[in-house]
mmCIF file of C-alpha atoms in Angstrom:
data_model
loop_
_atom_site.group_PDB
_atom_site.id
_atom_site.type_symbol
_atom_site.label_atom_id
_atom_site.label_comp_id
_atom_site.label_asym_id
_atom_site.label_seq_id
_atom_site.Cartn_x
_atom_site.Cartn_y
_atom_site.Cartn_z
ATOM 1 C CA LEU S 273 41.893 34.671 33.211
ATOM 2 C CA HIS S 274 43.282 38.167 33.666
ATOM 3 C CA GLN S 275 42.031 41.308 31.991
ATOM 4 C CA ILE S 276 44.773 43.560 30.673
ATOM 5 C CA GLY S 277 43.444 46.474 28.744
ATOM 6 C CA ASN S 278 40.720 45.335 26.341
ATOM 7 C CA GLU S 279 41.963 41.790 26.038
ATOM 8 C CA ARG S 280 41.756 38.788 28.309
ATOM 9 C CA TYR S 281 44.801 36.606 28.898
ATOM 10 C CA LEU S 282 45.197 33.037 30.098
ATOM 11 C CA VAL S 283 48.002 33.186 32.663
ATOM 12 C CA ASP S 284 50.089 30.359 34.152
ATOM 13 C CA TRP S 285 53.231 30.552 36.266
ATOM 14 C CA VAL S 286 55.816 28.163 37.627
ATOM 15 C CA SER S 287 58.220 28.879 40.527
ATOM 16 C CA TYR S 288 61.793 27.524 40.622
ATOM 17 C CA SER S 289 63.968 27.834 43.666
ATOM 18 C CA LEU S 290 67.670 28.073 42.927
ATOM 19 C CA ARG S 291 70.219 26.687 45.402
ATOM 20 C CA ASP S 292 71.537 29.363 47.606
ATOM 21 C CA GLY S 293 69.742 31.914 45.581
ATOM 22 C CA PRO S 294 66.552 33.575 44.699
ATOM 23 C CA THR S 295 63.269 31.949 43.642
ATOM 24 C CA LEU S 296 62.494 32.429 39.993
ATOM 25 C CA ARG S 297 58.976 32.753 38.726
ATOM 26 C CA ILE S 298 58.246 32.100 35.087
ATOM 27 C CA VAL S 299 54.955 33.568 33.931
ATOM 28 C CA GLN S 300 53.319 32.726 30.652
ATOM 29 C CA ALA S 301 50.422 34.813 29.327
ATOM 30 C CA ILE S 302 48.561 33.892 26.163
ATOM 31 C CA PRO S 303 45.812 36.090 24.751
ATOM 32 C CA GLN S 304 42.481 34.248 24.923
ATOM 33 C CA SER S 305 41.842 34.929 21.214
ATOM 34 C CA GLN S 306 44.996 32.960 20.259
ATOM 35 C CA PHE S 307 44.053 30.118 22.562
ATOM 36 C CA MET S 308 40.368 29.848 21.579
ATOM 37 C CA ALA S 309 40.795 30.053 17.787
ATOM 38 C CA PRO S 310 42.493 26.621 17.422
ATOM 39 C CA MET S 311 39.948 25.096 19.784
ATOM 40 C CA LEU S 312 37.046 26.498 17.794
ATOM 41 C CA ASP S 313 38.643 25.272 14.549
ATOM 42 C CA LEU S 314 39.048 21.826 16.073
ATOM 43 C CA LEU S 315 35.444 21.881 17.260
ATOM 44 C CA ARG S 316 34.242 22.889 13.761
ATOM 45 C CA GLN S 317 36.287 20.105 12.184
ATOM 46 C CA LEU S 318 34.903 17.571 14.665
ATOM 47 C CA LEU S 319 31.342 18.707 13.927
ATOM 48 C CA LEU S 320 31.950 18.445 10.166
ATOM 49 C CA VAL S 321 33.409 14.952 10.549
ATOM 50 C CA ALA S 322 30.472 13.908 12.762
ATOM 51 C CA ALA S 323 27.964 15.341 10.255
ATOM 52 C CA GLY S 324 29.752 13.522 7.416
ATOM 53 C CA ILE S 325 29.694 10.232 9.316
ATOM 54 C CA LEU S 326 26.013 10.752 10.143
ATOM 55 C CA LEU S 327 25.176 11.512 6.496
ATOM 56 C CA LEU S 328 27.176 8.522 5.275
ATOM 57 C CA GLY S 329 25.427 6.313 7.850
ATOM 58 C CA MET S 330 22.006 7.549 6.748
ATOM 59 C CA ILE S 331 22.841 6.894 3.083
ATOM 60 C CA LEU S 332 24.130 3.431 3.944
ATOM 61 C CA ILE S 333 21.024 2.634 6.027
ATOM 62 C CA THR S 334 18.774 3.871 3.201
ATOM 63 C CA LEU S 335 20.565 1.683 0.646
ATOM 64 C CA ILE S 336 20.401 -1.357 2.917
ATOM 65 C CA SER S 337 16.707 -0.784 3.643
ATOM 66 C CA ILE S 338 15.971 -0.512 -0.087
ATOM 67 C CA TRP S 339 18.007 -3.663 -0.692
ATOM 68 C CA VAL S 340 16.024 -5.519 1.979
ATOM 69 C CA THR S 341 12.553 -4.103 1.286
ATOM 70 C CA ARG S 342 12.535 -4.361 -2.528
ATOM 71 C CA PRO S 343 11.943 -8.156 -2.450
ATOM 72 C CA LEU S 344 9.313 -7.686 0.271
ATOM 73 C CA VAL S 345 7.457 -5.128 -1.868
ATOM 74 C CA ALA S 346 7.579 -7.564 -4.817
ATOM 75 C CA LEU S 347 6.178 -10.323 -2.565
ATOM 76 C CA SER S 348 3.401 -8.007 -1.411
ATOM 77 C CA ARG S 349 2.430 -7.146 -4.995
ATOM 78 C CA TRP S 350 2.512 -10.821 -5.930
ATOM 79 C CA ALA S 351 0.273 -11.745 -2.990
ATOM 80 C CA SER S 352 -2.187 -8.973 -3.959
ATOM 81 C CA ARG S 353 -2.357 -10.202 -7.540
ATOM 82 C CA LEU S 354 -2.854 -13.770 -6.342
ATOM 83 C CA GLY S 355 -5.686 -12.524 -4.136
ATOM 84 C CA ARG S 356 -7.349 -11.110 -7.265
ATOM 85 C CA GLY S 357 -6.933 -14.448 -9.061
ATOM 86 C CA ASP S 358 -4.022 -13.465 -11.332
ATOM 87 C CA TRP S 359 -2.077 -16.731 -11.569
ATOM 88 C CA THR S 360 0.092 -15.619 -14.497
ATOM 89 C CA TYR S 361 2.296 -13.175 -12.574
ATOM 90 C CA ARG S 362 5.510 -14.823 -11.329
ATOM 91 C CA PRO S 363 8.093 -12.275 -10.145
ATOM 92 C CA ASP S 364 11.784 -13.099 -10.108
ATOM 93 C CA ILE S 365 12.708 -12.446 -6.501
ATOM 94 C CA ARG S 366 16.412 -12.811 -5.821
ATOM 95 C CA THR S 367 17.686 -11.895 -2.407
ATOM 96 C CA PRO S 368 20.451 -13.096 -0.119
ATOM 97 C CA VAL S 369 18.025 -12.813 2.819
ATOM 98 C CA GLN S 370 17.134 -16.469 3.322
ATOM 99 C CA GLU S 371 13.830 -15.816 5.092
ATOM 100 C CA VAL S 372 12.564 -13.712 2.185
ATOM 101 C CA SER S 373 13.783 -16.324 -0.295
ATOM 102 C CA ARG S 374 11.945 -19.081 1.597
ATOM 103 C CA LEU S 375 8.829 -16.913 1.802
ATOM 104 C CA SER S 376 8.978 -16.393 -1.963
ATOM 105 C CA GLN S 377 9.269 -20.134 -2.588
ATOM 106 C CA ALA S 378 6.395 -20.882 -0.191
ATOM 107 C CA LEU S 379 4.208 -18.257 -1.878
ATOM 108 C CA GLY S 380 5.021 -19.774 -5.278
ATOM 109 C CA GLN S 381 4.041 -23.252 -4.067
ATOM 110 C CA MET S 382 0.865 -21.893 -2.503
ATOM 111 C CA ALA S 383 -0.012 -20.050 -5.732
ATOM 112 C CA HIS S 384 0.523 -23.218 -7.768
ATOM 113 C CA HIS S 385 -1.630 -25.231 -5.344
ATOM 114 C CA MET S 386 -4.387 -22.578 -5.344
ATOM 115 C CA GLU S 387 -4.311 -22.374 -9.145
ATOM 116 C CA ARG S 388 -4.683 -26.153 -9.419
ATOM 117 C CA GLN S 389 -7.548 -26.176 -6.909
ATOM 118 C CA THR S 390 -9.279 -23.301 -8.696
ATOM 119 C CA GLN S 391 -9.003 -25.072 -12.038
ATOM 120 C CA ASP S 392 -10.377 -28.304 -10.504
ATOM 121 C CA LEU S 393 -13.240 -26.367 -8.941
ATOM 122 C CA GLU S 394 -14.021 -24.599 -12.232
ATOM 123 C CA ARG S 395 -14.097 -27.963 -14.041
ATOM 124 C CA LEU S 396 -16.417 -29.366 -11.362
ATOM 125 C CA VAL S 397 -18.721 -26.330 -11.606
ATOM 126 C CA ALA S 398 -18.805 -26.632 -15.423
ATOM 127 C CA THR S 399 -19.666 -30.336 -15.169
ATOM 128 C CA ARG S 400 -22.388 -29.712 -12.587
ATOM 129 C CA THR S 401 -23.773 -26.850 -14.696
ATOM 130 C CA ARG S 402 -24.035 -29.102 -17.772
ATOM 131 C CA GLU S 403 -25.734 -31.792 -15.703
ATOM 132 C CA LEU S 404 -28.150 -29.233 -14.254
ATOM 133 C CA GLU S 405 -28.962 -27.861 -17.725
ATOM 134 C CA GLN S 406 -29.655 -31.383 -18.986
ATOM 135 C CA ALA S 407 -31.847 -32.092 -15.949
ATOM 136 C CA ASN S 408 -33.756 -28.830 -16.507
ATOM 137 C CA GLN S 409 -34.285 -29.689 -20.167
ATOM 138 C CA GLU S 410 -35.581 -33.108 -19.171
ATOM 139 C CA LEU S 411 -37.872 -31.546 -16.540
ATOM 140 C CA SER S 412 -39.149 -29.065 -19.105
ATOM 141 C CA ARG S 413 -39.827 -31.868 -21.571
ATOM 142 C CA LEU S 414 -41.557 -33.951 -18.894
ATOM 143 C CA SER S 415 -43.684 -30.990 -17.768
ATOM 144 C CA ARG S 416 -45.046 -30.571 -21.336
ATOM 145 C CA THR S 417 -45.900 -34.224 -22.062
ATOM 146 C CA ASP S 418 -48.433 -36.599 -20.603
ATOM 147 C CA ALA S 419 -46.683 -39.360 -18.633
ATOM 148 C CA LEU S 420 -49.183 -42.066 -19.694
ATOM 149 C CA THR S 421 -49.541 -41.324 -23.411
ATOM 150 C CA GLY S 422 -46.361 -39.340 -24.120
ATOM 151 C CA LEU S 423 -48.447 -36.722 -26.003
ATOM 152 C CA ALA S 424 -48.295 -32.961 -25.489
ATOM 153 C CA ASN S 425 -50.325 -31.841 -22.472
ATOM 154 C CA ARG S 426 -52.230 -28.695 -21.548
ATOM 155 C CA ARG S 427 -49.074 -26.777 -20.578
ATOM 156 C CA SER S 428 -47.609 -27.453 -24.029
ATOM 157 C CA LEU S 429 -50.878 -26.286 -25.620
ATOM 158 C CA ASP S 430 -50.792 -23.055 -23.562
ATOM 159 C CA GLU S 431 -47.193 -22.360 -24.625
ATOM 160 C CA VAL S 432 -47.880 -23.014 -28.332
ATOM 161 C CA LEU S 433 -51.141 -21.036 -28.213
ATOM 162 C CA ALA S 434 -49.427 -17.997 -26.606
ATOM 163 C CA ARG S 435 -46.646 -18.113 -29.189
ATOM 164 C CA GLU S 436 -49.045 -18.428 -32.156
ATOM 165 C CA TRP S 437 -51.407 -15.789 -30.779
ATOM 166 C CA GLY S 438 -48.474 -13.325 -30.658
ATOM 167 C CA ARG S 439 -47.526 -14.203 -34.233
ATOM 168 C CA THR S 440 -51.105 -13.662 -35.534
ATOM 169 C CA ARG S 441 -51.244 -10.250 -33.864
ATOM 170 C CA ARG S 442 -47.868 -9.215 -35.318
ATOM 171 C CA PHE S 443 -48.722 -10.263 -38.871
ATOM 172 C CA ALA S 444 -52.487 -9.599 -38.625
ATOM 173 C CA GLN S 445 -53.373 -13.121 -39.744
ATOM 174 C CA PRO S 446 -56.205 -15.386 -38.605
ATOM 175 C CA LEU S 447 -55.650 -18.216 -36.111
ATOM 176 C CA SER S 448 -57.585 -21.453 -36.180
ATOM 177 C CA LEU S 449 -57.570 -24.303 -33.730
#
């Protein structure tokens, strides 16, 4: 770089020797402003292209991540609803990702199996509850009757007396025994 006046120049020279003659020197001087402007334009264009490629890559990655995660989010919601006992929800999960598809099928089979087991358990609980109610009724009946004679016992008398005593007080009527 050579300073000539207020401007800087990029200078290059080449020497040629002529046969039987003088040596010629060819000097080329280009102002730095003319040399740097195309380079700066090229640098700006490269940065714009790189930013465009980066933006396009980010958009593409976002779209792919949405495409991959949407079925996973649906599976997560389905699993949460199954955990709360909602057997009616069956999402339609279509995805080319085979692992997610297999996971969806396995979750569906597990939900069906759990639903069947829950229904069997509920039927068993209902049956046991009916049997327990019948046994309690029988125990109640046995606790109010005499085992030898089959007549009402003292406990039955106390229950009837308490009930009738309450009725006589409500209606202000006499009670006789």
